[in-house]
Each structure stands twice: as structure tokens, then as C-alpha cells.
PDB file of C-alpha atoms in Angstrom:
ATOM      1  CA  MET A 413      -5.367  -7.815  20.205  1.00 95.00           C
ATOM      2  CA  LYS A 414      -7.166  -6.745  17.042  1.00 97.00           C
ATOM      3  CA  ALA A 415      -4.947  -5.741  14.122  1.00 98.00           C
ATOM      4  CA  TYR A 416      -6.444  -4.219  10.981  1.00 98.00           C
ATOM      5  CA  VAL A 417      -4.501  -4.297   7.711  1.00 98.00           C
ATOM      6  CA  PHE A 418      -5.141  -2.353   4.505  1.00 98.00           C
ATOM      7  CA  PRO A 419      -4.183  -3.425   0.958  1.00 98.00           C
ATOM      8  CA  GLY A 420      -2.240  -1.468  -1.647  1.00 95.00           C
ATOM      9  CA  GLN A 421      -2.246  -1.032  -5.401  1.00 90.00           C
ATOM     10  CA  GLY A 422      -3.177  -4.150  -7.363  1.00 87.00           C
ATOM     11  CA  ALA A 423      -6.200  -5.087  -5.221  1.00 89.00           C
ATOM     12  CA  GLN A 424      -8.645  -3.133  -7.435  1.00 92.00           C
ATOM     13  CA  PHE A 425     -11.492  -4.787  -9.359  1.00 94.00           C
ATOM     14  CA  THR A 426     -14.505  -3.598 -11.365  1.00 95.00           C
ATOM     15  CA  GLY A 427     -17.526  -3.145  -9.113  1.00 97.00           C
ATOM     16  CA  MET A 428     -15.445  -2.373  -6.012  1.00 97.00           C
ATOM     17  CA  GLY A 429     -17.380  -0.353  -3.430  1.00 97.00           C
ATOM     18  CA  LYS A 430     -20.674  -0.479  -5.361  1.00 97.00           C
ATOM     19  CA  GLU A 431     -22.477  -2.542  -2.722  1.00 97.00           C
ATOM     20  CA  LEU A 432     -21.260  -0.165  -0.003  1.00 97.00           C
ATOM     21  CA  TYR A 433     -22.517   2.849  -1.974  1.00 98.00           C
ATOM     22  CA  GLU A 434     -25.940   1.304  -2.522  1.00 98.00           C
ATOM     23  CA  ASN A 435     -26.462  -0.025   1.014  1.00 97.00           C
ATOM     24  CA  SER A 436     -25.047   2.681   3.281  1.00 97.00           C
ATOM     25  CA  ALA A 437     -25.998   6.362   3.407  1.00 98.00           C
ATOM     26  CA  LEU A 438     -22.666   7.127   5.105  1.00 97.00           C
ATOM     27  CA  ALA A 439     -20.716   5.317   2.366  1.00 98.00           C
ATOM     28  CA  LYS A 440     -22.679   7.094  -0.362  1.00 98.00           C
ATOM     29  CA  ALA A 441     -21.991  10.506   1.220  1.00 98.00           C
ATOM     30  CA  LEU A 442     -18.254   9.750   1.515  1.00 98.00           C
ATOM     31  CA  PHE A 443     -18.001   8.485  -2.071  1.00 98.00           C
ATOM     32  CA  GLU A 444     -19.754  11.636  -3.338  1.00 98.00           C
ATOM     33  CA  LYS A 445     -17.408  13.791  -1.250  1.00 98.00           C
ATOM     34  CA  ALA A 446     -14.489  11.921  -2.868  1.00 98.00           C
ATOM     35  CA  ASN A 447     -15.858  12.655  -6.371  1.00 98.00           C
ATOM     36  CA  GLU A 448     -15.954  16.333  -5.390  1.00 98.00           C
ATOM     37  CA  ILE A 449     -12.410  16.381  -3.954  1.00 97.00           C
ATOM     38  CA  LEU A 450     -10.899  14.553  -6.940  1.00 97.00           C
ATOM     39  CA  GLY A 451     -12.771  16.614  -9.522  1.00 96.00           C
ATOM     40  CA  PHE A 452     -14.065  13.587 -11.460  1.00 96.00           C
ATOM     41  CA  ARG A 453     -16.524  10.759 -10.753  1.00 97.00           C
ATOM     42  CA  ILE A 454     -14.163   8.049  -9.585  1.00 98.00           C
ATOM     43  CA  THR A 455     -17.241   6.072  -8.473  1.00 98.00           C
ATOM     44  CA  ASP A 456     -18.317   5.602 -12.110  1.00 98.00           C
ATOM     45  CA  ILE A 457     -14.954   3.989 -12.904  1.00 97.00           C
ATOM     46  CA  MET A 458     -14.897   1.905  -9.686  1.00 98.00           C
ATOM     47  CA  PHE A 459     -18.422   0.552 -10.185  1.00 98.00           C
ATOM     48  CA  GLU A 460     -18.657   0.210 -13.978  1.00 97.00           C
ATOM     49  CA  GLY A 461     -15.181   0.848 -15.448  1.00 96.00           C
ATOM     50  CA  THR A 462     -12.974  -1.591 -17.357  1.00 94.00           C
ATOM     51  CA  ALA A 463      -9.848  -3.170 -15.845  1.00 90.00           C
ATOM     52  CA  GLU A 464      -7.878  -0.844 -18.130  1.00 90.00           C
ATOM     53  CA  GLN A 465      -9.587   2.288 -16.755  1.00 93.00           C
ATOM     54  CA  LEU A 466      -9.102   1.081 -13.191  1.00 92.00           C
ATOM     55  CA  LYS A 467      -5.381   0.690 -13.882  1.00 88.00           C
ATOM     56  CA  GLU A 468      -4.958   4.408 -14.638  1.00 86.00           C
ATOM     57  CA  THR A 469      -2.666   5.915 -12.029  1.00 77.00           C
ATOM     58  CA  LYS A 470      -5.026   8.737 -11.059  1.00 86.00           C
ATOM     59  CA  VAL A 471      -7.739   6.104 -10.436  1.00 94.00           C
ATOM     60  CA  THR A 472      -6.033   3.040  -8.946  1.00 93.00           C
ATOM     61  CA  GLN A 473      -4.569   4.454  -5.749  1.00 95.00           C
ATOM     62  CA  PRO A 474      -7.567   6.621  -4.738  1.00 97.00           C
ATOM     63  CA  ALA A 475      -9.952   3.747  -5.621  1.00 97.00           C
ATOM     64  CA  VAL A 476      -8.236   1.208  -3.351  1.00 97.00           C
ATOM     65  CA  PHE A 477      -7.900   3.830  -0.605  1.00 98.00           C
ATOM     66  CA  LEU A 478     -11.601   4.784  -0.817  1.00 98.00           C
ATOM     67  CA  HIS A 479     -12.802   1.187  -0.755  1.00 98.00           C
ATOM     68  CA  SER A 480     -10.740   0.438   2.373  1.00 98.00           C
ATOM     69  CA  VAL A 481     -11.448   3.616   4.322  1.00 98.00           C
ATOM     70  CA  ILE A 482     -15.171   3.803   3.579  1.00 98.00           C
ATOM     71  CA  LEU A 483     -15.589   0.109   4.412  1.00 98.00           C
ATOM     72  CA  ALA A 484     -13.842   0.721   7.768  1.00 97.00           C
ATOM     73  CA  LYS A 485     -16.115   3.701   8.481  1.00 97.00           C
ATOM     74  CA  THR A 486     -19.269   1.625   7.829  1.00 97.00           C
ATOM     75  CA  LEU A 487     -18.206  -1.002  10.402  1.00 96.00           C
ATOM     76  CA  GLY A 488     -19.313   1.420  13.152  1.00 91.00           C
ATOM     77  CA  ASP A 489     -18.820   0.269  16.739  1.00 90.00           C
ATOM     78  CA  ASP A 490     -17.390  -3.068  15.560  1.00 89.00           C
ATOM     79  CA  PHE A 491     -14.316  -1.229  14.328  1.00 94.00           C
ATOM     80  CA  LYS A 492     -11.982  -0.986  17.318  1.00 94.00           C
ATOM     81  CA  PRO A 493      -8.402  -1.238  16.082  1.00 97.00           C
ATOM     82  CA  GLU A 494      -5.650  -1.838  18.618  1.00 98.00           C
ATOM     83  CA  MET A 495      -2.973  -1.736  15.913  1.00 98.00           C
ATOM     84  CA  VAL A 496      -3.050  -0.976  12.180  1.00 98.00           C
ATOM     85  CA  ALA A 497      -0.784  -1.413   9.151  1.00 98.00           C
ATOM     86  CA  GLY A 498      -1.077  -0.928   5.412  1.00 98.00           C
ATOM     87  CA  HIS A 499       0.884  -2.297   2.472  1.00 98.00           C
ATOM     88  CA  SER A 500       2.458   0.638   0.590  1.00 97.00           C
ATOM     89  CA  LEU A 501      -0.538   2.800  -0.441  1.00 97.00           C
ATOM     90  CA  GLY A 502      -2.518   0.974   2.292  1.00 98.00           C
ATOM     91  CA  GLU A 503      -0.539   2.895   4.916  1.00 98.00           C
ATOM     92  CA  PHE A 504      -2.664   5.975   4.083  1.00 98.00           C
ATOM     93  CA  SER A 505      -5.844   3.954   4.728  1.00 98.00           C
ATOM     94  CA  ALA A 506      -4.363   2.768   8.028  1.00 98.00           C
ATOM     95  CA  LEU A 507      -3.634   6.368   9.044  1.00 98.00           C
ATOM     96  CA  VAL A 508      -7.276   7.361   8.523  1.00 98.00           C
ATOM     97  CA  ALA A 509      -8.390   4.254  10.425  1.00 98.00           C
ATOM     98  CA  ASN A 510      -6.334   5.193  13.500  1.00 98.00           C
ATOM     99  CA  GLY A 511      -7.224   8.891  13.360  1.00 98.00           C
ATOM    100  CA  THR A 512      -3.822  10.271  12.283  1.00 98.00           C
ATOM    101  CA  LEU A 513      -5.251  11.739   9.066  1.00 98.00           C
ATOM    102  CA  SER A 514      -8.692  13.040   8.142  1.00 98.00           C
ATOM    103  CA  PHE A 515     -10.520  11.340   5.259  1.00 98.00           C
ATOM    104  CA  GLU A 516     -10.248  14.488   3.123  1.00 98.00           C
ATOM    105  CA  ASP A 517      -6.550  15.165   3.774  1.00 98.00           C
ATOM    106  CA  ALA A 518      -5.565  11.549   3.166  1.00 98.00           C
ATOM    107  CA  LEU A 519      -7.488  11.411  -0.127  1.00 98.00           C
ATOM    108  CA  GLN A 520      -5.732  14.590  -1.316  1.00 98.00           C
ATOM    109  CA  LEU A 521      -2.338  13.079  -0.407  1.00 98.00           C
ATOM    110  CA  VAL A 522      -3.149   9.753  -2.098  1.00 98.00           C
ATOM    111  CA  SER A 523      -4.154  11.584  -5.271  1.00 97.00           C
ATOM    112  CA  GLN A 524      -0.970  13.702  -5.200  1.00 97.00           C
ATOM    113  CA  ARG A 525       1.113  10.586  -4.505  1.00 96.00           C
ATOM    114  CA  ALA A 526      -0.357   8.800  -7.535  1.00 95.00           C
ATOM    115  CA  MET A 527       0.381  11.739  -9.831  1.00 95.00           C
ATOM    116  CA  ALA A 528       3.907  12.254  -8.460  1.00 95.00           C
ATOM    117  CA  MET A 529       4.689   8.534  -8.899  1.00 94.00           C
ATOM    118  CA  GLN A 530       3.353   8.617 -12.460  1.00 92.00           C
ATOM    119  CA  LYS A 531       5.650  11.542 -13.312  1.00 93.00           C
ATOM    120  CA  ALA A 532       8.650   9.763 -11.768  1.00 93.00           C
ATOM    121  CA  CYS A 533       7.842   6.625 -13.808  1.00 91.00           C
ATOM    122  CA  GLU A 534       8.049   8.615 -17.037  1.00 91.00           C
ATOM    123  CA  ILE A 535      11.626   9.833 -16.434  1.00 92.00           C
ATOM    124  CA  THR A 536      13.489   6.509 -16.919  1.00 91.00           C
ATOM    125  CA  PRO A 537      12.244   3.080 -18.121  1.00 92.00           C
ATOM    126  CA  SER A 538      11.813   1.125 -14.891  1.00 95.00           C
ATOM    127  CA  THR A 539       9.862  -1.848 -13.569  1.00 96.00           C
ATOM    128  CA  MET A 540       9.402  -4.397 -10.770  1.00 97.00           C
ATOM    129  CA  ALA A 541       9.695  -8.191 -10.644  1.00 97.00           C
ATOM    130  CA  ALA A 542       8.493 -10.907  -8.264  1.00 98.00           C
ATOM    131  CA  VAL A 543      11.115 -13.332  -6.965  1.00 98.00           C
ATOM    132  CA  LEU A 544       9.906 -16.597  -5.430  1.00 98.00           C
ATOM    133  CA  GLY A 545      11.774 -19.203  -3.432  1.00 98.00           C
ATOM    134  CA  LEU A 546      14.901 -17.369  -2.313  1.00 98.00           C
ATOM    135  CA  GLU A 547      16.077 -16.181   1.115  1.00 97.00           C
ATOM    136  CA  ASP A 548      15.931 -12.411   1.641  1.00 97.00           C
ATOM    137  CA  LYS A 549      19.724 -12.207   1.938  1.00 98.00           C
ATOM    138  CA  VAL A 550      20.265 -13.970  -1.402  1.00 98.00           C
ATOM    139  CA  VAL A 551      17.884 -11.554  -3.158  1.00 98.00           C
ATOM    140  CA  GLU A 552      19.650  -8.567  -1.572  1.00 98.00           C
ATOM    141  CA  ASP A 553      23.099  -9.911  -2.546  1.00 98.00           C
ATOM    142  CA  VAL A 554      22.044 -10.554  -6.160  1.00 98.00           C
ATOM    143  CA  CYS A 555      20.624  -7.010  -6.432  1.00 98.00           C
ATOM    144  CA  ALA A 556      23.864  -5.581  -5.033  1.00 98.00           C
ATOM    145  CA  SER A 557      25.885  -7.473  -7.667  1.00 98.00           C
ATOM    146  CA  ILE A 558      24.008  -5.990 -10.661  1.00 98.00           C
ATOM    147  CA  ASP A 559      25.147  -2.855 -12.488  1.00 97.00           C
ATOM    148  CA  GLY A 560      22.483  -0.146 -12.397  1.00 97.00           C
ATOM    149  CA  VAL A 561      19.644   0.490  -9.955  1.00 97.00           C
ATOM    150  CA  VAL A 562      17.841  -2.606  -8.628  1.00 98.00           C
ATOM    151  CA  VAL A 563      16.786  -3.150  -5.008  1.00 98.00           C
ATOM    152  CA  ALA A 564      14.551  -5.356  -2.856  1.00 98.00           C
ATOM    153  CA  ALA A 565      11.298  -3.353  -2.714  1.00 98.00           C
ATOM    154  CA  ASN A 566       8.620  -5.509  -1.057  1.00 98.00           C
ATOM    155  CA  TYR A 567       9.280  -8.128   1.623  1.00 98.00           C
ATOM    156  CA  ASN A 568       5.835  -9.728   1.239  1.00 98.00           C
ATOM    157  CA  CYS A 569       6.342 -13.003   3.073  1.00 98.00           C
ATOM    158  CA  PRO A 570       9.234 -15.485   3.485  1.00 97.00           C
ATOM    159  CA  GLY A 571      10.292 -16.618   0.002  1.00 97.00           C
ATOM    160  CA  GLN A 572       8.279 -13.921  -1.791  1.00 97.00           C
ATOM    161  CA  LEU A 573      10.066 -10.667  -2.530  1.00 98.00           C
ATOM    162  CA  VAL A 574       9.578  -7.997  -5.165  1.00 98.00           C
ATOM    163  CA  ILE A 575      12.567  -6.205  -6.675  1.00 98.00           C
ATOM    164  CA  SER A 576      12.436  -2.778  -8.280  1.00 98.00           C
ATOM    165  CA  GLY A 577      14.643  -0.557 -10.431  1.00 98.00           C
ATOM    166  CA  GLU A 578      15.841   0.325 -13.925  1.00 97.00           C
ATOM    167  CA  LEU A 579      14.387  -1.924 -16.620  1.00 96.00           C
ATOM    168  CA  THR A 580      17.683  -3.446 -17.799  1.00 97.00           C
ATOM    169  CA  ALA A 581      18.974  -3.903 -14.234  1.00 98.00           C
ATOM    170  CA  VAL A 582      15.762  -5.705 -13.190  1.00 98.00           C
ATOM    171  CA  GLU A 583      15.945  -7.962 -16.270  1.00 97.00           C
ATOM    172  CA  LYS A 584      19.572  -8.868 -15.477  1.00 98.00           C
ATOM    173  CA  ALA A 585      18.670  -9.444 -11.815  1.00 98.00           C
ATOM    174  CA  CYS A 586      15.852 -11.832 -12.816  1.00 98.00           C
ATOM    175  CA  GLU A 587      18.323 -13.982 -14.787  1.00 98.00           C
ATOM    176  CA  ALA A 588      20.761 -13.942 -11.868  1.00 98.00           C
ATOM    177  CA  MET A 589      17.962 -14.853  -9.408  1.00 98.00           C
ATOM    178  CA  LYS A 590      17.091 -17.928 -11.498  1.00 98.00           C
ATOM    179  CA  GLU A 591      20.757 -18.936 -11.543  1.00 98.00           C
ATOM    180  CA  ALA A 592      20.796 -18.521  -7.747  1.00 97.00           C
ATOM    181  CA  GLY A 593      17.925 -21.016  -7.479  1.00 98.00           C
ATOM    182  CA  ALA A 594      14.761 -18.889  -7.564  1.00 98.00           C
ATOM    183  CA  LYS A 595      11.611 -20.874  -8.396  1.00 98.00           C
ATOM    184  CA  ARG A 596      10.417 -17.872 -10.394  1.00 97.00           C
ATOM    185  CA  ALA A 597      11.617 -14.380 -11.240  1.00 98.00           C
ATOM    186  CA  LEU A 598       9.083 -12.593 -13.385  1.00 96.00           C
ATOM    187  CA  ILE A 599       8.594  -8.987 -14.480  1.00 95.00           C
ATOM    188  CA  LEU A 600       5.345  -7.498 -13.133  1.00 93.00           C
ATOM    189  CA  PRO A 601       2.872  -5.449 -15.202  1.00 83.00           C
ATOM    190  CA  VAL A 602       3.484  -2.199 -13.296  1.00 84.00           C
ATOM    191  CA  GLY A 603       4.135   1.342 -14.490  1.00 80.00           C
ATOM    192  CA  GLY A 604       7.504   1.832 -12.823  1.00 91.00           C
ATOM    193  CA  ALA A 605       9.978   1.131 -10.040  1.00 95.00           C
ATOM    194  CA  PHE A 606       8.031   1.805  -6.851  1.00 96.00           C
ATOM    195  CA  HIS A 607       9.866   1.723  -3.502  1.00 97.00           C
ATOM    196  CA  SER A 608      13.252   2.272  -5.130  1.00 97.00           C
ATOM    197  CA  PRO A 609      15.635   5.226  -5.614  1.00 97.00           C
ATOM    198  CA  MET A 610      13.860   5.793  -8.964  1.00 96.00           C
ATOM    199  CA  MET A 611      11.010   7.363  -6.967  1.00 96.00           C
ATOM    200  CA  GLU A 612      13.194  10.173  -5.582  1.00 97.00           C
ATOM    201  CA  PRO A 613      11.467  12.910  -7.690  1.00 96.00           C
ATOM    202  CA  ALA A 614       8.075  11.709  -6.376  1.00 95.00           C
ATOM    203  CA  ARG A 615       9.389  11.608  -2.797  1.00 96.00           C
ATOM    204  CA  GLU A 616      10.494  15.241  -3.026  1.00 95.00           C
ATOM    205  CA  GLU A 617       7.152  16.315  -4.453  1.00 94.00           C
ATOM    206  CA  LEU A 618       5.097  14.385  -1.896  1.00 96.00           C
ATOM    207  CA  ALA A 619       7.282  15.534   1.021  1.00 97.00           C
ATOM    208  CA  ALA A 620       6.079  19.121   0.615  1.00 94.00           C
ATOM    209  CA  ALA A 621       2.420  18.021   0.593  1.00 96.00           C
ATOM    210  CA  ILE A 622       2.869  15.756   3.632  1.00 97.00           C
ATOM    211  CA  GLU A 623       4.734  18.464   5.582  1.00 97.00           C
ATOM    212  CA  ALA A 624       1.847  20.880   4.945  1.00 97.00           C
ATOM    213  CA  THR A 625      -0.785  18.403   6.214  1.00 98.00           C
ATOM    214  CA  THR A 626      -1.988  18.101   9.829  1.00 98.00           C
ATOM    215  CA  PHE A 627      -1.157  14.745  11.422  1.00 98.00           C
ATOM    216  CA  ASN A 628      -3.026  14.003  14.682  1.00 98.00           C
ATOM    217  CA  THR A 629      -2.005  11.766  17.567  1.00 98.00           C
ATOM    218  CA  PRO A 630      -3.454   8.338  16.653  1.00 98.00           C
ATOM    219  CA  ILE A 631      -5.811   6.232  18.767  1.00 98.00           C
ATOM    220  CA  CYS A 632      -3.528   3.219  18.295  1.00 98.00           C
ATOM    221  CA  PRO A 633      -0.071   2.631  16.812  1.00 98.00           C
ATOM    222  CA  VAL A 634       0.580   2.153  13.107  1.00 98.00           C
ATOM    223  CA  TYR A 635       3.202  -0.403  12.082  1.00 98.00           C
ATOM    224  CA  GLN A 636       4.801   1.486   9.232  1.00 98.00           C
ATOM    225  CA  ASN A 637       6.437  -0.064   6.166  1.00 98.00           C
ATOM    226  CA  VAL A 638       9.785   1.681   6.712  1.00 98.00           C
ATOM    227  CA  PRO A 639      10.690   0.877  10.362  1.00 98.00           C
ATOM    228  CA  ALA A 640       8.412  -2.228  10.634  1.00 98.00           C
ATOM    229  CA  LYS A 641       7.526  -1.318  14.198  1.00 98.00           C
ATOM    230  CA  ALA A 642       4.816   0.518  16.172  1.00 98.00           C
ATOM    231  CA  VAL A 643       4.783   4.296  15.668  1.00 98.00           C
ATOM    232  CA  SER A 644       2.477   6.760  17.443  1.00 98.00           C
ATOM    233  CA  ASP A 645       4.375  10.061  17.191  1.00 98.00           C
ATOM    234  CA  PRO A 646       2.849  12.225  14.400  1.00 98.00           C
ATOM    235  CA  ALA A 647       6.236  13.737  13.430  1.00 98.00           C
ATOM    236  CA  GLU A 648       7.789  10.279  13.108  1.00 98.00           C
ATOM    237  CA  ILE A 649       4.777   8.994  11.133  1.00 98.00           C
ATOM    238  CA  LYS A 650       5.231  11.906   8.681  1.00 98.00           C
ATOM    239  CA  LYS A 651       8.932  11.207   8.250  1.00 98.00           C
ATOM    240  CA  ASN A 652       8.356   7.486   7.580  1.00 98.00           C
ATOM    241  CA  LEU A 653       5.521   8.213   5.137  1.00 97.00           C
ATOM    242  CA  ILE A 654       7.837  10.455   3.096  1.00 97.00           C
ATOM    243  CA  THR A 655      10.676   7.900   3.159  1.00 97.00           C
ATOM    244  CA  GLN A 656       8.276   5.112   2.140  1.00 97.00           C
ATOM    245  CA  LEU A 657       8.301   6.036  -1.564  1.00 96.00           C
ATOM    246  CA  THR A 658      11.984   5.223  -2.028  1.00 97.00           C
ATOM    247  CA  ALA A 659      12.346   2.598   0.751  1.00 98.00           C
ATOM    248  CA  PRO A 660      11.260  -1.060   0.836  1.00 98.00           C
ATOM    249  CA  VAL A 661       7.911  -2.234   2.199  1.00 98.00           C
ATOM    250  CA  LYS A 662       8.877  -4.446   5.146  1.00 98.00           C
ATOM    251  CA  TRP A 663       5.588  -6.333   5.321  1.00 98.00           C
ATOM    252  CA  THR A 664       6.978  -9.617   6.666  1.00 98.00           C
ATOM    253  CA  GLN A 665       8.862  -7.789   9.421  1.00 98.00           C
ATOM    254  CA  SER A 666       5.837  -5.592  10.274  1.00 98.00           C
ATOM    255  CA  VAL A 667       3.496  -8.584  10.678  1.00 98.00           C
ATOM    256  CA  GLN A 668       6.085 -10.474  12.750  1.00 98.00           C
ATOM    257  CA  GLN A 669       6.452  -7.430  15.015  1.00 98.00           C
ATOM    258  CA  MET A 670       2.664  -7.052  15.388  1.00 98.00           C
ATOM    259  CA  ILE A 671       2.416 -10.699  16.431  1.00 98.00           C
ATOM    260  CA  ALA A 672       5.320 -10.242  18.870  1.00 98.00           C
ATOM    261  CA  ASP A 673       3.470  -7.218  20.311  1.00 98.00           C
ATOM    262  CA  GLY A 674       0.302  -9.238  20.910  1.00 98.00           C
ATOM    263  CA  ALA A 675      -1.773  -9.285  17.683  1.00 98.00           C
ATOM    264  CA  THR A 676      -4.116 -12.283  17.778  1.00 97.00           C
ATOM    265  CA  LEU A 677      -6.499 -11.447  14.909  1.00 98.00           C
ATOM    266  CA  PHE A 678      -5.623  -9.780  11.581  1.00 98.00           C
ATOM    267  CA  THR A 679      -8.601  -8.357   9.673  1.00 98.00           C
ATOM    268  CA  GLU A 680      -8.090  -7.130   6.112  1.00 98.00           C
ATOM    269  CA  VAL A 681     -10.202  -4.102   5.225  1.00 98.00           C
ATOM    270  CA  GLY A 682     -10.562  -3.302   1.519  1.00 97.00           C
ATOM    271  CA  PRO A 683     -10.681  -5.012  -1.861  1.00 95.00           C
ATOM    272  CA  GLY A 684      -9.306  -8.551  -2.122  1.00 91.00           C
ATOM    273  CA  LYS A 685      -7.666 -10.905   0.369  1.00 95.00           C
ATOM    274  CA  VAL A 686      -4.016 -10.573  -0.588  1.00 96.00           C
ATOM    275  CA  LEU A 687      -2.795  -9.467   2.849  1.00 98.00           C
ATOM    276  CA  VAL A 688      -4.687 -12.189   4.719  1.00 97.00           C
ATOM    277  CA  GLY A 689      -2.895 -14.683   2.453  1.00 97.00           C
ATOM    278  CA  LEU A 690       0.496 -13.122   3.229  1.00 98.00           C
ATOM    279  CA  VAL A 691      -0.198 -13.037   6.990  1.00 98.00           C
ATOM    280  CA  ASN A 692      -1.046 -16.769   6.875  1.00 98.00           C
ATOM    281  CA  LYS A 693       2.248 -17.448   5.071  1.00 97.00           C
ATOM    282  CA  ILE A 694       4.194 -15.382   7.618  1.00 98.00           C
ATOM    283  CA  ASP A 695       2.581 -17.198  10.603  1.00 97.00           C
ATOM    284  CA  LYS A 696       0.052 -19.963   9.968  1.00 96.00           C
ATOM    285  CA  ASN A 697      -1.009 -20.000  13.629  1.00 96.00           C
ATOM    286  CA  VAL A 698      -2.488 -16.505  13.722  1.00 97.00           C
ATOM    287  CA  ALA A 699      -6.219 -15.906  13.086  1.00 98.00           C
ATOM    288  CA  THR A 700      -7.240 -13.887  10.020  1.00 98.00           C
ATOM    289  CA  ALA A 701     -10.482 -12.427   8.656  1.00 97.00           C
ATOM    290  CA  SER A 702     -11.797 -10.108   5.928  1.00 96.00           C
ATOM    291  CA  ALA A 703     -14.114  -7.188   6.739  1.00 92.00           C
TER     292      ALA A 703
END
């Protein structure tokens, strides 16, 4: 079975999508429609902008989303997903790919999500950190032992987790992780504590926008970050998408479930090859490709 996976924030690079824009009339039309919807020329920043400009919240999430979704749309008849999944922001790309959301509605939601997350980041100093070389349970136990808010946020692959929370709590957790035997525990250059309780204000804001958006019955199931299993019911997809902002990304568990359900080929659609790398670390026997 063909599984398509879509990357999240962090996969952006200068020049992303430029080749698509120049070589496909469909891609060009969709990029121009995106400029119109967003109210600024995001294509100028994607194609020619600096790394700094690409890192701006209002740019990063829509840019990665647009690259993934427009690339999928240019694949034409070759694009026949039997299951889809996306890492964090990538879940929105996956929901366009399987027909749950329209291109326009999803872009609006992604833009609102980015702004809501930015606002939540400004309330309390918060951050994320990568922890390498520890069992999931050890990471969870260390987080639970720290005063303040710090939680496991991304289960990327066995031995690679990301924690998220208040700045001082994450710093203390990093020291404790090293004492517990972590190979590395390093603070990431991110704007705030994504996928943690710190995102509650953003979750509330995005919930209203998601509730007001039409979700269609998909052509194939999406393996969502929150339950890490196949979901096809539009109401359930909505609920999980709202919860996703404050809940962990269960990427390892999602990929394992997709393989258990018959996935034989994982194709990453979008900038970079981060997810293909993670899939190979989760199960080295499964075939992977990049679109």
C-alpha cells in the first residue's frame, strides 16, 4: 500500500517551490492564488528570501504547506494515496492530499494556526529541546519529575524525542536527561513550546476556525498525530486537529501503525527528506521515496 507523508516546520529552505512555479502552469496558478489569500507575496520569500525571512512565523508554516500540497497536485495520476500522515503542520497538507480539506480552506487554517501559535509563544518564555538516546518512558519520567511545565512533544523515532515547555523547566529537564544517560539533550532554535500545554491559548483560537470549516469525507484514512491510528470520520479528524496543538506528535507510533495496516512504500512530499529518514529509523525494512 502507498503511504504519503508530509513534513512540518523546519523543512523550509530558500528557493523552495521555485522549480515547480516555473515548470507547471497548475503550480503557478496555485502559488498565485496563495499570494492572494495570504495578502502578501509569499512566493517572493520562498524563492528569493533569506533564511531569516523564511523563519518568520507567518511565512514558515504556509511555505512548507504550499510546497507539499502543490507538489502533490502536480503529480497528477501518479498520486494515488492509500493512506496519508503529516508531522505536526504536515497534517494539514495530508488533509488536502486525501480530500478532507480544500486547498483554500487549509491555507487559511495554516495561516491562522501560525499566527495563533506566535501569540501563544509571546505569553511566557518557552522552548523545545531534542533528547537523543533515551527510552520514551525515561524521557516521560524525567519530564514528570521536573517542577514547571515540560512534556514529551514529538516522538520522532526510537531514541529521538523532543521535549517542550517553560524555558527554565526545559533547561532543568535537559540536565536531568544527561544524568539519566542521554547522548544529547540540546535546546532547539524554535520560537516557543509547541505541542505542550503552553499552546492552550492557540488551541482555543484555532478551535473556532476549525469548527467553522467544512471537512469532507476523505478518499483514504489519515493517521493523525494525536491518536496515531487511521481516521476517516470528518468530525473525529476535526477534534484531533484541534487537540494536536497541545498534544504530542506520535510520529513513531503512527508509522508503526501504518506499517501494521499494510503500508509498503512511504513517499515524502514536500521540502527536505526528514520524514523518510525517520521512517527508515523506525523500520529499516520498509521502502521509502521522495516525490
